[in-house]
Coordinates of C-alpha atoms and ligand atoms in Angstrom, one line a residue:
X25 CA 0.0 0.0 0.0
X26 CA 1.4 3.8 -1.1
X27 CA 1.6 5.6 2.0
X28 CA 1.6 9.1 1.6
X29 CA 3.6 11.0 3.9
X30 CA 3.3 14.4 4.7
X31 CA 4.5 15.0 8.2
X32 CA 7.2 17.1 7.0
X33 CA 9.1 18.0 4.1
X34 CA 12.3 16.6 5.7
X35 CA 10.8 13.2 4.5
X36 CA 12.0 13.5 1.2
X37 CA 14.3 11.0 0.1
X38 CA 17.3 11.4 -2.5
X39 CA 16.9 11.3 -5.7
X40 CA 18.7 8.7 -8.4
X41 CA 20.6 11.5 -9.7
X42 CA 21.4 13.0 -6.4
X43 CA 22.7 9.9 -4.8
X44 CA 24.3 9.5 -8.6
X45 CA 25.9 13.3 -8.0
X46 CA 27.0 12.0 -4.0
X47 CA 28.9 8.8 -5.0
X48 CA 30.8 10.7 -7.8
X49 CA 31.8 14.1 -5.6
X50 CA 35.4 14.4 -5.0
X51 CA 36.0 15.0 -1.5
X52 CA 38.7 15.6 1.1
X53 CA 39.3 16.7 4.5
X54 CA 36.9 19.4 5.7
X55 CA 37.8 20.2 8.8
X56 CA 41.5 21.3 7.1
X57 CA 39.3 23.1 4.6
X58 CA 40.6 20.4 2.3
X59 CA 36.9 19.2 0.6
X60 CA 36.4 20.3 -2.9
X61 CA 32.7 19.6 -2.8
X62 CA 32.3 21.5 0.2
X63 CA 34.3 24.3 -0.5
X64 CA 32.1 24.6 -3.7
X65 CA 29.0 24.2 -2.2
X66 CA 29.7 27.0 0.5
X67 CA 31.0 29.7 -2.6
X68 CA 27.9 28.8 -4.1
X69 CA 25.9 29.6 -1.3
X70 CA 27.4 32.5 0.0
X71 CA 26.9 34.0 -3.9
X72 CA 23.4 33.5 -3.9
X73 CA 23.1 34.7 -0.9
X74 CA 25.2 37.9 -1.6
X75 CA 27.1 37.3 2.0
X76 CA 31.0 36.8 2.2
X77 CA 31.2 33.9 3.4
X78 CA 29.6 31.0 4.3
X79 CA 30.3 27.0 6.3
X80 CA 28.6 24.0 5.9
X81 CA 26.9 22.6 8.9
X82 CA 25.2 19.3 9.9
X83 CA 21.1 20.6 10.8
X84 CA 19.9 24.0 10.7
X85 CA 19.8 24.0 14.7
X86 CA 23.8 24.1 14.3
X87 CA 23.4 26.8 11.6
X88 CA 21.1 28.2 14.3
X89 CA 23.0 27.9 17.4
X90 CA 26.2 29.0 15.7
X91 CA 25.0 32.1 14.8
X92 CA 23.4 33.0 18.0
X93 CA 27.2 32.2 19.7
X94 CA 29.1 34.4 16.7
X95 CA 27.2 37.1 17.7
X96 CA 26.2 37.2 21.6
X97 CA 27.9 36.9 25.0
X98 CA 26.8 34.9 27.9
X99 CA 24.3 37.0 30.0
X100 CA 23.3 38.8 26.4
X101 CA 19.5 39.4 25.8
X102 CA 18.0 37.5 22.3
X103 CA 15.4 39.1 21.1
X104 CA 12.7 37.1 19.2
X105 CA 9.4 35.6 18.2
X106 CA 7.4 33.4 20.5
X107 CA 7.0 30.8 18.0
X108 CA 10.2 30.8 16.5
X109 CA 12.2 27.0 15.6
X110 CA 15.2 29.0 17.7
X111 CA 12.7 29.2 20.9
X112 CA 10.5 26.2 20.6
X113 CA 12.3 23.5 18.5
X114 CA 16.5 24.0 19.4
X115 CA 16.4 21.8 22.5
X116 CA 17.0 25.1 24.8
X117 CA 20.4 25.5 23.1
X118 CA 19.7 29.5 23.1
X119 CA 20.7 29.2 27.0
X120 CA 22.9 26.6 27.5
X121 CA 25.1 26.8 24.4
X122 CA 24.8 30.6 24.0
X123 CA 24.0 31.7 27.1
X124 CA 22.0 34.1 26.1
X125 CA 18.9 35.2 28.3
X126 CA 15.5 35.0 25.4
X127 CA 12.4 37.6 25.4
X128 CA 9.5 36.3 22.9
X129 CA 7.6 38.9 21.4
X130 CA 4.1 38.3 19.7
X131 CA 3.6 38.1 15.9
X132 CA 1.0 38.6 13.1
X133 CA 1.5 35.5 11.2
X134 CA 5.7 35.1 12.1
X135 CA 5.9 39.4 11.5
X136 CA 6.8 41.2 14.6
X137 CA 7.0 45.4 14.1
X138 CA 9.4 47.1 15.8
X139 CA 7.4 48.3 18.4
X140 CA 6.8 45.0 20.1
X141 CA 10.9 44.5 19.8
X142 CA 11.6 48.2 21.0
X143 CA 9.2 47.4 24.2
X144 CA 10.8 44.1 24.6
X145 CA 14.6 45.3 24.7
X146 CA 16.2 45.7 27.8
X147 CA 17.5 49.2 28.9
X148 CA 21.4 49.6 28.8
X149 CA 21.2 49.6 32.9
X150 CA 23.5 47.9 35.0
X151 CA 20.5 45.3 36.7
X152 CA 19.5 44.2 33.2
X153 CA 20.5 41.4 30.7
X154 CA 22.0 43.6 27.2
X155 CA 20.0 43.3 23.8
X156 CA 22.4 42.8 21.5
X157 CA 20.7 40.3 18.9
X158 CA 17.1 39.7 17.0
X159 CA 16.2 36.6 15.7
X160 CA 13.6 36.3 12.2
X161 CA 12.1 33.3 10.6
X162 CA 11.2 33.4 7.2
X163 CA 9.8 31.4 5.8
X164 CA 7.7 31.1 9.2
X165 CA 6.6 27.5 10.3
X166 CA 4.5 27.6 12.8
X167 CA 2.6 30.4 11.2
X168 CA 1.8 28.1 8.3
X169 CA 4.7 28.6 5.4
X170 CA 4.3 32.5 6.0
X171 CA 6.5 34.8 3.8
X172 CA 7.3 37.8 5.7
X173 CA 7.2 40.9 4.0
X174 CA 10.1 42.5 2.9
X175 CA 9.5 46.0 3.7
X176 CA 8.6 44.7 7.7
X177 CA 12.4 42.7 7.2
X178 CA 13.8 46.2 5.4
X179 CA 12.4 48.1 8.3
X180 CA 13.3 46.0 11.5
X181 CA 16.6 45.0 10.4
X182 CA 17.4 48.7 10.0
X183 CA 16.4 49.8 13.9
X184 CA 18.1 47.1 14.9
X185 CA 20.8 47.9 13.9
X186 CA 20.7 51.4 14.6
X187 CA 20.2 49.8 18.5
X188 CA 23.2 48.1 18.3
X189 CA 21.6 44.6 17.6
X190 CA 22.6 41.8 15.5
X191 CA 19.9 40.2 13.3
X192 CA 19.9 36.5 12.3
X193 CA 17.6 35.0 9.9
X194 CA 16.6 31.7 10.6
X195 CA 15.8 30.4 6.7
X196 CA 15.4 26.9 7.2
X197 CA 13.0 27.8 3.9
X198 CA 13.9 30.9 2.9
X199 CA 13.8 29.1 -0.8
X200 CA 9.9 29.0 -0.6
X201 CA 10.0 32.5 0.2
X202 CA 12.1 33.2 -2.8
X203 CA 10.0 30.9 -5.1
X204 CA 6.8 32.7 -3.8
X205 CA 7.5 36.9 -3.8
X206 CA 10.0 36.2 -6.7
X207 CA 12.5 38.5 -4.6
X208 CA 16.4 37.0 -5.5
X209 CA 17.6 34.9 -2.2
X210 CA 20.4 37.8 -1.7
X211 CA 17.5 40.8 -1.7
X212 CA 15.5 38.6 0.5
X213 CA 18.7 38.6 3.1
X214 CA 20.1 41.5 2.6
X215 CA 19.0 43.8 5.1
X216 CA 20.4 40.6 8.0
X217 CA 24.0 39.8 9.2
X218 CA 24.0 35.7 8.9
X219 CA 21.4 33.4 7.7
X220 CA 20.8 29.9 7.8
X221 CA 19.7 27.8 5.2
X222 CA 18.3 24.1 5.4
X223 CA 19.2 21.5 2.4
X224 CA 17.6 19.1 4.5
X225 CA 14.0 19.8 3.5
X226 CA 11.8 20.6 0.8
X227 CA 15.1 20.9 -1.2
X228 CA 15.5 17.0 -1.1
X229 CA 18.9 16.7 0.1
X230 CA 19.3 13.9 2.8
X231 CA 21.6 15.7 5.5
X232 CA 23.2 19.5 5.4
X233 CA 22.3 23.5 6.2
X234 CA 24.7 26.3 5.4
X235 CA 25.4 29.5 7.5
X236 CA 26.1 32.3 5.8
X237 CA 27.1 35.9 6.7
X238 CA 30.5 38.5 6.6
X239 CA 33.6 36.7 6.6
X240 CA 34.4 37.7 10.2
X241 CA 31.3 36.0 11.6
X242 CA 31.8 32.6 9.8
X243 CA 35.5 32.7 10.9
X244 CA 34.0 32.6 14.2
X245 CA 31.5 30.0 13.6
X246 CA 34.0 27.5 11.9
X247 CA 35.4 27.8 15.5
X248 CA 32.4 27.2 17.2
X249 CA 31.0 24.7 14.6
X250 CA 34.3 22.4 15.9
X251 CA 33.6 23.2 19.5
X252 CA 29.8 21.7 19.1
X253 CA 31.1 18.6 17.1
X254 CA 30.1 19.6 13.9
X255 CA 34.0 19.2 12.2
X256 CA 33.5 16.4 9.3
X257 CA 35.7 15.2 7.7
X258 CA 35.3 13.9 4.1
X259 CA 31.1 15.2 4.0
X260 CA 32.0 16.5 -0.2
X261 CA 29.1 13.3 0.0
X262 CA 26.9 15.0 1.2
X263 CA 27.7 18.4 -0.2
X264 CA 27.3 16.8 -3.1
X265 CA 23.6 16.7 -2.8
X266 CA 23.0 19.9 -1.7
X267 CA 24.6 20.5 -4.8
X268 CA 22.5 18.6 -6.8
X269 CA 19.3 20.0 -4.9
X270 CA 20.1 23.4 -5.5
X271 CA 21.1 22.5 -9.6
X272 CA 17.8 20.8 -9.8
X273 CA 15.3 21.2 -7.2
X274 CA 14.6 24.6 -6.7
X275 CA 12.8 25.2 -8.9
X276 CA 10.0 22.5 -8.3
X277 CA 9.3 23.9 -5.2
X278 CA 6.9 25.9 -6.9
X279 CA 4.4 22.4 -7.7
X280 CA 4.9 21.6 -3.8
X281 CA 3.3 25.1 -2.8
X282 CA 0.6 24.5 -5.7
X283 CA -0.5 21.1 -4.1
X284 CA -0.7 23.0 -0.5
X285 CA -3.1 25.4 -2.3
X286 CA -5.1 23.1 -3.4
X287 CA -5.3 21.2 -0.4
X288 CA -6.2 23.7 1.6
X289 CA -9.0 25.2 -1.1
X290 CA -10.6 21.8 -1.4
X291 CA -10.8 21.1 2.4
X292 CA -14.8 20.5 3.1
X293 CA -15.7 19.8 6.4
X294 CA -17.2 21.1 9.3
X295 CA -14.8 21.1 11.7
X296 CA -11.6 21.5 9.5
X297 CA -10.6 25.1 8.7
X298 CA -7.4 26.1 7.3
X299 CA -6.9 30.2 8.8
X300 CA -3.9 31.0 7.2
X301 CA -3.2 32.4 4.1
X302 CA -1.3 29.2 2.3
X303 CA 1.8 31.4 1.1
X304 CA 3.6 28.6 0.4
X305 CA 4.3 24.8 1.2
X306 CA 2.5 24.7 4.6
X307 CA -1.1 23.7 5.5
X308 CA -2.2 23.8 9.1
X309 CA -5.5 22.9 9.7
X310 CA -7.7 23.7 12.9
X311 CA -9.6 20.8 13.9
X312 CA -12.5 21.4 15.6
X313 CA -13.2 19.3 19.3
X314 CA -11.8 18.0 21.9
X315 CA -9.5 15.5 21.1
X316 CA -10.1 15.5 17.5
X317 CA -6.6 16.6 16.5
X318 CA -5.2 13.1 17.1
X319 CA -8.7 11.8 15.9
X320 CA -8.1 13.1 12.8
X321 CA -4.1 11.9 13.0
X322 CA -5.2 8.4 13.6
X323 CA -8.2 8.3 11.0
X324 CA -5.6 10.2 8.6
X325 CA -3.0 7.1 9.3
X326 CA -5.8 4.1 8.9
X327 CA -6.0 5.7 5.4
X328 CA -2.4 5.3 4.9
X329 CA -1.6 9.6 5.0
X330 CA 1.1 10.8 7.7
X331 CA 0.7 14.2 9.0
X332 CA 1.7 15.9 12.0
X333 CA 0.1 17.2 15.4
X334 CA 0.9 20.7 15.7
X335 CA -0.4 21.5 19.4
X336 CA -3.7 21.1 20.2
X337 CA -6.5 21.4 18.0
X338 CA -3.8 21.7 15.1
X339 CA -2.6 19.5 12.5
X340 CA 0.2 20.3 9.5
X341 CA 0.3 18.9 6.5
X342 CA 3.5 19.5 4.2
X343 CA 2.9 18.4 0.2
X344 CA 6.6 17.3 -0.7
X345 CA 8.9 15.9 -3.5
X346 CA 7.1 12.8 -2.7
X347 CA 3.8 13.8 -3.6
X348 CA 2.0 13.4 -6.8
X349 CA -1.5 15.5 -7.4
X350 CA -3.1 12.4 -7.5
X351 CA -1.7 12.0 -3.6
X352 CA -3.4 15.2 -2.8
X353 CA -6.9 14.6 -4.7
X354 CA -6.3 11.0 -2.2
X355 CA -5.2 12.8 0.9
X356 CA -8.6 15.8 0.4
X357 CA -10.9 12.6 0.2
X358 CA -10.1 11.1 3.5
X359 CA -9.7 14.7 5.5
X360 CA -13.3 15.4 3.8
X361 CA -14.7 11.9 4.7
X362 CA -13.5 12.4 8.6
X363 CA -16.4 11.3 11.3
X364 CA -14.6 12.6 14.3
X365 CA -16.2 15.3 16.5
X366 CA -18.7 17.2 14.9
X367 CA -19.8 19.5 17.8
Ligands
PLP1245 C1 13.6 22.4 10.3 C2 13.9 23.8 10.8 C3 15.1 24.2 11.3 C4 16.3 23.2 11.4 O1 16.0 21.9 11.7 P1 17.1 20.8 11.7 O2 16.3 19.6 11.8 O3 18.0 21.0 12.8 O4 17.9 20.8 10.3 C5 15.3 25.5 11.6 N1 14.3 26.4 11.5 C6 13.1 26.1 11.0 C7 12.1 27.1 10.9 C8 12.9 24.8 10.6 O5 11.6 24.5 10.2

């Protein structure tokens, strides 16, 4: 039986020519800066990304993590919002591997203004923790796939800056944002210091994220990176399909955020709303009842479809390089045909 899986769109497996693309990479010694396919891969990025420079890392929480250590001391305030991946999803790393002491903010679908980060910063007193770093998502997950708009990045980045803060972008997909404004990937980071990007995901790549930023900040984290066991040797393998995923499945992205549309526009039931605007790969549906979340989980799995719980009365779906249209006309019939509470 097919089982169609959308939990995530790290479920993605590698492709023929991708694993084609790994087994012929020439590689060497990356922790002497000695792997070709590395080295290529992080030019590559760091070009697209307009930044200086840029270091391949193991998960996007090491991309993450790295950054918030480049560019905060122990005792520092993080600025960021409440349901960030940083906050929520990075195993507390924020205060035990950085130190750093974190204020959440509210959002409007991921976008915070910079009032609510102005009246979250600590004053420059001797009693209080110092702001020196803000933290963005974009694309945002747990808003459902939001872009953020560019003007609210534009804006923020530049008072942050003018406050003395760092900004990171957390871009785990900052390619779906890319794919869905049209904005090149270097406009869409440009007004940020570092970014992080995940390979891992939509893009099809088994294992691999890349931080990127100016040169003196990925000096720093190539230090850290070896401190937090992320020093590989010959990984030109897996650069390799990062690589490959960037050549050849960028692109493509664009059918995974049509079969999320569609999705969510032919949900029809009662008690299954989708109340977010699907800006790009994500669907997160509010399920009606108590208890109906995993109701609907469980009668999604009897039908052979995966999909996560996303908190209570919440569950994502994530339309992948897996999935055909004719999974998502199958996956719409047995949401619509869900029996669970009806109240
Ligand atoms: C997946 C994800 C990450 C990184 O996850 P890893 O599993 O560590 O690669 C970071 N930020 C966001 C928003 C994500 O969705």
């Amino acid at each position: 039986m097919n089982i169609i899986d959308m939990r995530s769109d790290t479920v993605t497996l590698p492709s023929v020519g991708m694993r084609q693309a790994m087994i012929e990479a020439p590689v060497g010694d990356d922790v002497f800066g000695g792997d070709p396919t590395v080295n290529l891969l992080q030019e590559k990025v760091a070009d697209l990304l307009g930044k200086e420079a840029a270091l391949f890392v193991p998960s996007g929480t090491m991309g993450n993590q790295l950054a918030l250590k480049v560019h905060t001391q122990p005792g520092d305030q993080m600025i960021l919002e409440g349901g960030a991946h940083i906050y929520r999803y990075e195993g507390g790393g924020p205060g035990l591997l950085a130190g750093v002491l974190t204020t959440c903010v509210p959002s409007d679908g991921g976008q915070i203004t910079w009032e609510k980060i102005a009246g979250a910063m600590n004053p420059l007193d001797v009693h209080s923790a110092p702001p020196t770093l803000l933290c963005l998502e974009n694309t945002h997950n747990r808003a459902g796939g939001r872009v953020l708009a560019q003007e609210n990045v534009v804006e923020i980045s530049a008072k942050a800056h003018m406050a003395g803060l760092r900004v990171h972008l957390d871009g785990a997909r900052l390619w779906h944002a890319h794919i869905a404004n049209g904005l090149s990937l270097a406009e869409l980071v440009q007004p940020v210091d570092t970014v992080s990007v995940c390979f891992s995901k939509a893009l099809g790549a088994p294992v691999g994220s890349v931080l990127a930023g100016d040169a003196a900040s990925i000096q720093q984290a190539y230090r850290f990176r070896k401190m937090f066991g992320g020093g590989m040797r010959q990984v030109g393998i897996l650069a390799a399909g990062c690589l490959y995923a960037l050549e050849n499945q960028l692109d493509r992205l664009a059918e995974d955020h049509h079969h999320a549309t569609v999705l969510a526009t032919g949900l029809d039931h009662p008690a299954l709303r989708v109340n977010h605007p699907v800006d790009t790969n994500i669907v997160i549906m509010d399920v009606k009842g108590p208890g109906a979340d995993q109701a609907l989980v469980e009668h999604l799995k009897e039908n052979n479809v995966l999909a996560m719980g996303f908190g209570p009365g919440r569950v994502r779906l994530i339309p992948n390089l897996n999935t055909s249209a004719k999974d998502v006309q199958q996956v719409l019939d047995v949401l619509n045909s869900f029996s669970g509470e009806l109240n």
